[in-house]
């Protein structure tokens, strides 16, 4: 179990949800009453104002009930000033992070400090989802902030997802990442996990697996430049909005060309993952053999992911039904690949 002590529970919902991916998370407020002894929690995260005596007292009480110094303590700081840091140290904090640290970075820091390290397949998958997710967040944030995209940073997300689907299976990966609220984030993780599974099941070499997973991970990087009111609109997009949305393929391609270092396969997938074999796709209206095999593969993963995604306003489509949708697109998709994909997602 993980413990989260907070004096602003309304602002910690996303963090608590993410910590739940690592281990069951109990949230306590500084005003709340603690249960007696808490058996060997994996770690304690405190998001409180340490300079408030009542808050610091709550933390001492909770820590004593939760195994004392044996339980790693991570403090999210309201201030990184000397007084606050000294207070955190006196409480035994192993790590102090600024209070506005992104929740995924906090979760990753928690994973790195857990004692004992969680074991088992669930933990491997949860850890990998946070690691690959952190790469995706970093990528989208860099583009939104006008910073350069780093190939080396992207590549840090490849091995975790391949390990997760290989050891934990696709279904665990899907269940883990479908609990994330942010639609683009969830979608990118789904497509990456599907592409990793498909590449493994197709018998790709390690080098080819990495290439296809890299392409899947960055395939929608251009969405970081789409206004959020269009990107997250729940209903149908109007023609003008749709044109803006569709620009993400060419925009993403340009971002990676300008970043430099990305291989031709990745650039091809980013630009063309909305092309169709009958020439009805975008942005270039490619048809038939002009649509490369890697593009065909990621396009199938992309459409399937969009169908099985979890959204607040609709239930996810069951896998079998989503495969039927793919099978109903013989003019647009490579049917031999769709058949192989169907076997891959059904685990046969
Ligand atoms: Fe896309
Ligand atoms: Fe996509």
GROMACS .gro file of C-alpha atoms and ligand atoms in nm:
model
  350
    1UNK     CA    1   0.000   0.000   0.000
    2UNK     CA    2   0.102   0.361  -0.063
    3UNK     CA    3   0.001   0.651   0.161
    4UNK     CA    4  -0.072   1.002   0.043
    5UNK     CA    5  -0.103   1.272   0.309
    6UNK     CA    6  -0.244   1.596   0.177
    7UNK     CA    7  -0.388   1.926   0.290
    8UNK     CA    8  -0.548   1.982  -0.050
    9UNK     CA    9  -0.720   1.654  -0.147
   10UNK     CA   10  -0.910   1.824  -0.430
   11UNK     CA   11  -0.580   1.886  -0.610
   12UNK     CA   12  -0.441   1.537  -0.557
   13UNK     CA   13  -0.704   1.330  -0.736
   14UNK     CA   14  -0.488   1.275  -1.045
   15UNK     CA   15  -0.186   1.188  -0.831
   16UNK     CA   16  -0.385   0.940  -0.621
   17UNK     CA   17  -0.519   0.775  -0.937
   18UNK     CA   18  -0.169   0.738  -1.077
   19UNK     CA   19  -0.030   0.603  -0.750
   20UNK     CA   20  -0.311   0.345  -0.758
   21UNK     CA   21  -0.143   0.205  -1.068
   22UNK     CA   22   0.162   0.126  -0.858
   23UNK     CA   23  -0.012  -0.004  -0.546
   24UNK     CA   24  -0.339   0.055  -0.360
   25UNK     CA   25  -0.325   0.416  -0.238
   26UNK     CA   26  -0.481   0.544   0.085
   27UNK     CA   27  -0.537   0.919   0.097
   28UNK     CA   28  -0.529   1.091   0.437
   29UNK     CA   29  -0.596   1.455   0.503
   30UNK     CA   30  -0.423   1.653   0.775
   31UNK     CA   31  -0.758   1.706   0.944
   32UNK     CA   32  -0.854   1.340   0.920
   33UNK     CA   33  -0.813   1.072   1.182
   34UNK     CA   34  -0.561   0.800   1.112
   35UNK     CA   35  -0.625   0.435   1.177
   36UNK     CA   36  -0.396   0.269   1.430
   37UNK     CA   37  -0.102   0.083   1.289
   38UNK     CA   38  -0.055   0.063   0.913
   39UNK     CA   39   0.121  -0.254   0.805
   40UNK     CA   40   0.441  -0.199   0.608
   41UNK     CA   41   0.335   0.057   0.347
   42UNK     CA   42   0.563   0.079   0.042
   43UNK     CA   43   0.599   0.453   0.075
   44UNK     CA   44   0.450   0.780   0.197
   45UNK     CA   45   0.394   1.089  -0.018
   46UNK     CA   46   0.325   1.412   0.168
   47UNK     CA   47   0.173   1.709  -0.010
   48UNK     CA   48   0.138   1.949   0.281
   49UNK     CA   49   0.265   2.287   0.393
   50UNK     CA   50   0.546   2.175   0.623
   51UNK     CA   51   0.565   2.517   0.788
   52UNK     CA   52   0.214   2.470   0.927
   53UNK     CA   53   0.266   2.306   1.268
   54UNK     CA   54  -0.059   2.107   1.247
   55UNK     CA   55   0.036   1.966   0.906
   56UNK     CA   56   0.386   1.870   1.018
   57UNK     CA   57   0.237   1.708   1.329
   58UNK     CA   58   0.000   1.500   1.112
   59UNK     CA   59   0.293   1.381   0.905
   60UNK     CA   60   0.490   1.277   1.214
   61UNK     CA   61   0.189   1.087   1.349
   62UNK     CA   62   0.119   0.912   1.021
   63UNK     CA   63   0.483   0.824   0.967
   64UNK     CA   64   0.512   0.677   1.315
   65UNK     CA   65   0.200   0.466   1.253
   66UNK     CA   66   0.338   0.356   0.917
   67UNK     CA   67   0.669   0.204   1.014
   68UNK     CA   68   0.869   0.517   1.094
   69UNK     CA   69   1.202   0.563   0.918
   70UNK     CA   70   1.166   0.231   0.733
   71UNK     CA   71   0.899   0.384   0.512
   72UNK     CA   72   1.037   0.604   0.234
   73UNK     CA   73   0.901   0.960   0.254
   74UNK     CA   74   0.866   1.186  -0.051
   75UNK     CA   75   0.765   1.547   0.013
   76UNK     CA   76   0.595   1.771  -0.241
   77UNK     CA   77   0.709   2.112  -0.127
   78UNK     CA   78   0.513   2.437  -0.119
   79UNK     CA   79   0.847   2.611  -0.106
   80UNK     CA   80   1.200   2.493  -0.176
   81UNK     CA   81   1.327   2.750   0.077
   82UNK     CA   82   1.584   2.657   0.342
   83UNK     CA   83   1.330   2.644   0.628
   84UNK     CA   84   1.097   2.411   0.445
   85UNK     CA   85   1.379   2.184   0.329
   86UNK     CA   86   1.523   2.169   0.682
   87UNK     CA   87   1.178   2.069   0.815
   88UNK     CA   88   1.146   1.800   0.548
   89UNK     CA   89   1.490   1.665   0.636
   90UNK     CA   90   1.404   1.658   1.005
   91UNK     CA   91   1.099   1.451   0.917
   92UNK     CA   92   1.324   1.208   0.729
   93UNK     CA   93   1.229   1.292   0.370
   94UNK     CA   94   1.425   1.092   0.114
   95UNK     CA   95   1.326   1.323  -0.167
   96UNK     CA   96   1.182   1.675  -0.191
   97UNK     CA   97   1.011   1.778  -0.513
   98UNK     CA   98   0.856   2.114  -0.599
   99UNK     CA   99   0.481   2.106  -0.539
  100UNK     CA  100   0.403   2.175  -0.906
  101UNK     CA  101   0.598   1.872  -1.029
  102UNK     CA  102   0.384   1.688  -1.292
  103UNK     CA  103   0.204   1.394  -1.134
  104UNK     CA  104   0.368   1.143  -1.365
  105UNK     CA  105   0.712   1.261  -1.262
  106UNK     CA  106   0.605   1.225  -0.899
  107UNK     CA  107   0.481   0.871  -0.967
  108UNK     CA  108   0.810   0.783  -1.133
  109UNK     CA  109   1.005   0.920  -0.836
  110UNK     CA  110   0.785   0.716  -0.602
  111UNK     CA  111   0.857   0.403  -0.805
  112UNK     CA  112   1.229   0.469  -0.781
  113UNK     CA  113   1.214   0.504  -0.401
  114UNK     CA  114   0.981   0.222  -0.303
  115UNK     CA  115   1.114  -0.017  -0.046
  116UNK     CA  116   1.089  -0.301  -0.092
  117UNK     CA  117   1.049  -0.273  -0.466
  118UNK     CA  118   0.712  -0.410  -0.574
  119UNK     CA  119   0.736  -0.747  -0.740
  120UNK     CA  120   0.518  -0.940  -0.974
  121UNK     CA  121   0.379  -0.887  -1.319
  122UNK     CA  122   0.130  -0.617  -1.216
  123UNK     CA  123   0.415  -0.409  -1.078
  124UNK     CA  124   0.623  -0.454  -1.394
  125UNK     CA  125   0.335  -0.338  -1.612
  126UNK     CA  126   0.250  -0.045  -1.384
  127UNK     CA  127   0.613   0.064  -1.370
  128UNK     CA  128   0.648   0.037  -1.747
  129UNK     CA  129   0.328   0.232  -1.812
  130UNK     CA  130   0.455   0.514  -1.593
  131UNK     CA  131   0.796   0.509  -1.763
  132UNK     CA  132   0.662   0.509  -2.119
  133UNK     CA  133   0.389   0.753  -2.015
  134UNK     CA  134   0.649   0.993  -1.880
  135UNK     CA  135   0.823   0.984  -2.218
  136UNK     CA  136   0.495   1.062  -2.397
  137UNK     CA  137   0.414   1.348  -2.158
  138UNK     CA  138   0.765   1.487  -2.199
  139UNK     CA  139   0.732   1.468  -2.577
  140UNK     CA  140   0.393   1.643  -2.590
  141UNK     CA  141   0.499   1.904  -2.333
  142UNK     CA  142   0.820   1.980  -2.525
  143UNK     CA  143   0.623   2.042  -2.844
  144UNK     CA  144   0.362   2.255  -2.663
  145UNK     CA  145   0.640   2.463  -2.507
  146UNK     CA  146   0.826   2.506  -2.836
  147UNK     CA  147   1.125   2.303  -2.715
  148UNK     CA  148   1.325   2.064  -2.931
  149UNK     CA  149   1.214   1.700  -2.944
  150UNK     CA  150   1.497   1.469  -2.839
  151UNK     CA  151   1.528   1.128  -3.005
  152UNK     CA  152   1.721   0.989  -2.707
  153UNK     CA  153   1.437   1.089  -2.471
  154UNK     CA  154   1.180   0.918  -2.696
  155UNK     CA  155   1.389   0.600  -2.708
  156UNK     CA  156   1.371   0.567  -2.329
  157UNK     CA  157   1.005   0.472  -2.370
  158UNK     CA  158   1.063   0.174  -2.602
  159UNK     CA  159   1.204  -0.101  -2.380
  160UNK     CA  160   0.951  -0.052  -2.095
  161UNK     CA  161   0.648  -0.110  -2.318
  162UNK     CA  162   0.806  -0.406  -2.498
  163UNK     CA  163   0.895  -0.562  -2.162
  164UNK     CA  164   0.547  -0.495  -2.024
  165UNK     CA  165   0.352  -0.657  -2.306
  166UNK     CA  166   0.596  -0.946  -2.332
  167UNK     CA  167   0.586  -1.030  -1.962
  168UNK     CA  168   0.240  -0.907  -1.865
  169UNK     CA  169   0.045  -0.955  -2.188
  170UNK     CA  170  -0.151  -0.703  -2.389
  171UNK     CA  171  -0.467  -0.716  -2.177
  172UNK     CA  172  -0.286  -0.600  -1.862
  173UNK     CA  173  -0.132  -0.313  -2.056
  174UNK     CA  174  -0.469  -0.209  -2.199
  175UNK     CA  175  -0.639  -0.228  -1.859
  176UNK     CA  176  -0.365  -0.019  -1.699
  177UNK     CA  177  -0.349   0.259  -1.955
  178UNK     CA  178  -0.726   0.278  -2.011
  179UNK     CA  179  -0.759   0.412  -1.657
  180UNK     CA  180  -0.578   0.733  -1.757
  181UNK     CA  181  -0.807   1.031  -1.810
  182UNK     CA  182  -0.615   1.237  -2.063
  183UNK     CA  183  -0.739   1.119  -2.404
  184UNK     CA  184  -0.426   1.185  -2.611
  185UNK     CA  185  -0.200   1.036  -2.346
  186UNK     CA  186  -0.416   0.724  -2.315
  187UNK     CA  187  -0.440   0.691  -2.693
  188UNK     CA  188  -0.063   0.714  -2.748
  189UNK     CA  189   0.002   0.452  -2.479
  190UNK     CA  190  -0.263   0.221  -2.628
  191UNK     CA  191  -0.123   0.247  -2.981
  192UNK     CA  192   0.232   0.194  -2.850
  193UNK     CA  193   0.132  -0.119  -2.658
  194UNK     CA  194  -0.065  -0.257  -2.952
  195UNK     CA  195   0.224  -0.196  -3.193
  196UNK     CA  196   0.468  -0.359  -2.950
  197UNK     CA  197   0.246  -0.668  -2.919
  198UNK     CA  198   0.188  -0.687  -3.293
  199UNK     CA  199   0.561  -0.654  -3.368
  200UNK     CA  200   0.645  -0.931  -3.120
  201UNK     CA  201   0.373  -1.161  -3.257
  202UNK     CA  202   0.488  -1.098  -3.615
  203UNK     CA  203   0.836  -1.219  -3.513
  204UNK     CA  204   1.013  -0.888  -3.575
  205UNK     CA  205   1.381  -0.861  -3.483
  206UNK     CA  206   1.469  -0.649  -3.181
  207UNK     CA  207   1.580  -0.365  -3.408
  208UNK     CA  208   1.253  -0.374  -3.604
  209UNK     CA  209   1.048  -0.391  -3.283
  210UNK     CA  210   1.218  -0.079  -3.157
  211UNK     CA  211   1.158   0.101  -3.486
  212UNK     CA  212   0.787   0.025  -3.501
  213UNK     CA  213   0.732   0.105  -3.132
  214UNK     CA  214   0.919   0.434  -3.172
  215UNK     CA  215   0.697   0.523  -3.468
  216UNK     CA  216   0.384   0.430  -3.272
  217UNK     CA  217   0.492   0.627  -2.968
  218UNK     CA  218   0.537   0.950  -3.167
  219UNK     CA  219   0.268   0.892  -3.433
  220UNK     CA  220   0.037   1.166  -3.299
  221UNK     CA  221   0.304   1.412  -3.185
  222UNK     CA  222   0.140   1.675  -3.407
  223UNK     CA  223  -0.166   1.671  -3.179
  224UNK     CA  224   0.040   1.873  -2.930
  225UNK     CA  225  -0.015   2.167  -3.166
  226UNK     CA  226  -0.394   2.120  -3.200
  227UNK     CA  227  -0.602   2.357  -2.982
  228UNK     CA  228  -0.739   2.166  -2.683
  229UNK     CA  229  -1.101   2.265  -2.751
  230UNK     CA  230  -1.079   2.080  -3.084
  231UNK     CA  231  -0.855   1.799  -2.961
  232UNK     CA  232  -1.080   1.709  -2.668
  233UNK     CA  233  -1.420   1.793  -2.818
  234UNK     CA  234  -1.652   1.507  -2.725
  235UNK     CA  235  -1.895   1.539  -3.016
  236UNK     CA  236  -1.845   1.542  -3.392
  237UNK     CA  237  -1.608   1.800  -3.538
  238UNK     CA  238  -1.735   2.053  -3.791
  239UNK     CA  239  -1.561   2.075  -4.133
  240UNK     CA  240  -1.325   2.357  -4.026
  241UNK     CA  241  -1.240   2.183  -3.699
  242UNK     CA  242  -1.182   1.857  -3.883
  243UNK     CA  243  -0.937   2.028  -4.117
  244UNK     CA  244  -0.743   2.159  -3.816
  245UNK     CA  245  -0.749   1.815  -3.654
  246UNK     CA  246  -0.627   1.646  -3.971
  247UNK     CA  247  -0.330   1.881  -3.990
  248UNK     CA  248  -0.170   1.688  -3.701
  249UNK     CA  249  -0.017   1.431  -3.936
  250UNK     CA  250   0.175   1.681  -4.152
  251UNK     CA  251   0.250   1.902  -3.849
  252UNK     CA  252   0.391   1.606  -3.655
  253UNK     CA  253   0.607   1.511  -3.952
  254UNK     CA  254   0.745   1.865  -3.974
  255UNK     CA  255   0.819   1.872  -3.599
  256UNK     CA  256   1.028   1.554  -3.623
  257UNK     CA  257   1.206   1.660  -3.943
  258UNK     CA  258   1.303   1.986  -3.770
  259UNK     CA  259   1.410   1.796  -3.457
  260UNK     CA  260   1.648   1.587  -3.667
  261UNK     CA  261   1.773   1.232  -3.605
  262UNK     CA  262   1.444   1.047  -3.658
  263UNK     CA  263   1.460   0.759  -3.907
  264UNK     CA  264   1.270   0.748  -4.235
  265UNK     CA  265   1.029   0.480  -4.109
  266UNK     CA  266   0.920   0.697  -3.814
  267UNK     CA  267   0.875   1.003  -4.036
  268UNK     CA  268   0.674   0.794  -4.285
  269UNK     CA  269   0.441   0.662  -4.011
  270UNK     CA  270   0.389   1.002  -3.851
  271UNK     CA  271   0.294   1.164  -4.181
  272UNK     CA  272   0.093   0.880  -4.330
  273UNK     CA  273  -0.088   0.695  -4.051
  274UNK     CA  274  -0.421   0.834  -4.176
  275UNK     CA  275  -0.370   0.725  -4.536
  276UNK     CA  276  -0.591   0.449  -4.681
  277UNK     CA  277  -0.513   0.190  -4.950
  278UNK     CA  278  -0.795   0.326  -5.171
  279UNK     CA  279  -0.642   0.674  -5.171
  280UNK     CA  280  -0.915   0.829  -4.954
  281UNK     CA  281  -0.685   0.916  -4.661
  282UNK     CA  282  -0.477   1.222  -4.579
  283UNK     CA  283  -0.256   1.426  -4.600
  284UNK     CA  284  -0.114   1.299  -4.933
  285UNK     CA  285  -0.392   1.071  -5.063
  286UNK     CA  286  -0.146   0.783  -5.105
  287UNK     CA  287  -0.288   0.461  -5.252
  288UNK     CA  288  -0.195   0.093  -5.279
  289UNK     CA  289   0.176   0.014  -5.274
  290UNK     CA  290   0.261   0.377  -5.193
  291UNK     CA  291   0.139   0.300  -4.840
  292UNK     CA  292   0.432   0.124  -4.672
  293UNK     CA  293   0.404  -0.184  -4.452
  294UNK     CA  294   0.497   0.001  -4.128
  295UNK     CA  295   0.228   0.261  -4.203
  296UNK     CA  296  -0.028  -0.016  -4.266
  297UNK     CA  297   0.064  -0.177  -3.936
  298UNK     CA  298   0.044   0.136  -3.721
  299UNK     CA  299  -0.277   0.248  -3.896
  300UNK     CA  300  -0.448  -0.075  -3.789
  301UNK     CA  301  -0.327  -0.027  -3.428
  302UNK     CA  302  -0.438   0.337  -3.439
  303UNK     CA  303  -0.794   0.266  -3.556
  304UNK     CA  304  -0.836  -0.024  -3.312
  305UNK     CA  305  -0.706   0.192  -3.024
  306UNK     CA  306  -0.955   0.468  -3.108
  307UNK     CA  307  -1.239   0.214  -3.094
  308UNK     CA  308  -1.144   0.048  -2.765
  309UNK     CA  309  -1.042   0.365  -2.582
  310UNK     CA  310  -1.213   0.450  -2.258
  311UNK     CA  311  -1.381   0.791  -2.258
  312UNK     CA  312  -1.605   0.953  -2.000
  313UNK     CA  313  -1.893   0.983  -2.247
  314UNK     CA  314  -1.897   0.632  -2.392
  315UNK     CA  315  -1.815   0.276  -2.298
  316UNK     CA  316  -1.521   0.120  -2.481
  317UNK     CA  317  -1.608  -0.107  -2.771
  318UNK     CA  318  -1.538  -0.476  -2.696
  319UNK     CA  319  -1.231  -0.614  -2.873
  320UNK     CA  320  -1.423  -0.853  -3.100
  321UNK     CA  321  -1.648  -0.575  -3.224
  322UNK     CA  322  -1.350  -0.348  -3.290
  323UNK     CA  323  -1.185  -0.625  -3.494
  324UNK     CA  324  -1.510  -0.657  -3.693
  325UNK     CA  325  -1.489  -0.286  -3.775
  326UNK     CA  326  -1.136  -0.338  -3.909
  327UNK     CA  327  -1.250  -0.641  -4.109
  328UNK     CA  328  -1.522  -0.421  -4.260
  329UNK     CA  329  -1.264  -0.188  -4.416
  330UNK     CA  330  -1.116  -0.406  -4.697
  331UNK     CA  331  -1.074  -0.110  -4.934
  332UNK     CA  332  -0.872   0.087  -4.684
  333UNK     CA  333  -0.670  -0.160  -4.478
  334UNK     CA  334  -0.435  -0.448  -4.555
  335UNK     CA  335  -0.661  -0.746  -4.483
  336UNK     CA  336  -0.377  -0.997  -4.437
  337UNK     CA  337  -0.235  -0.770  -4.168
  338UNK     CA  338  -0.579  -0.719  -4.012
  339UNK     CA  339  -0.618  -1.099  -3.986
  340UNK     CA  340  -0.278  -1.123  -3.816
  341UNK     CA  341  -0.369  -0.833  -3.588
  342UNK     CA  342  -0.696  -1.005  -3.491
  343UNK     CA  343  -0.497  -1.312  -3.385
  344UNK     CA  344  -0.252  -1.091  -3.197
  345UNK     CA  345  -0.512  -0.903  -2.990
  346UNK     CA  346  -0.706  -1.221  -2.915
  347UNK     CA  347  -0.384  -1.384  -2.793
  348UNK     CA  348  -0.406  -1.680  -3.034
  349LIG    FE1  349  -0.337   1.049  -3.581
  350LIG    FE1  350  -0.360   0.816  -3.337
   0.00000   0.00000   0.00000
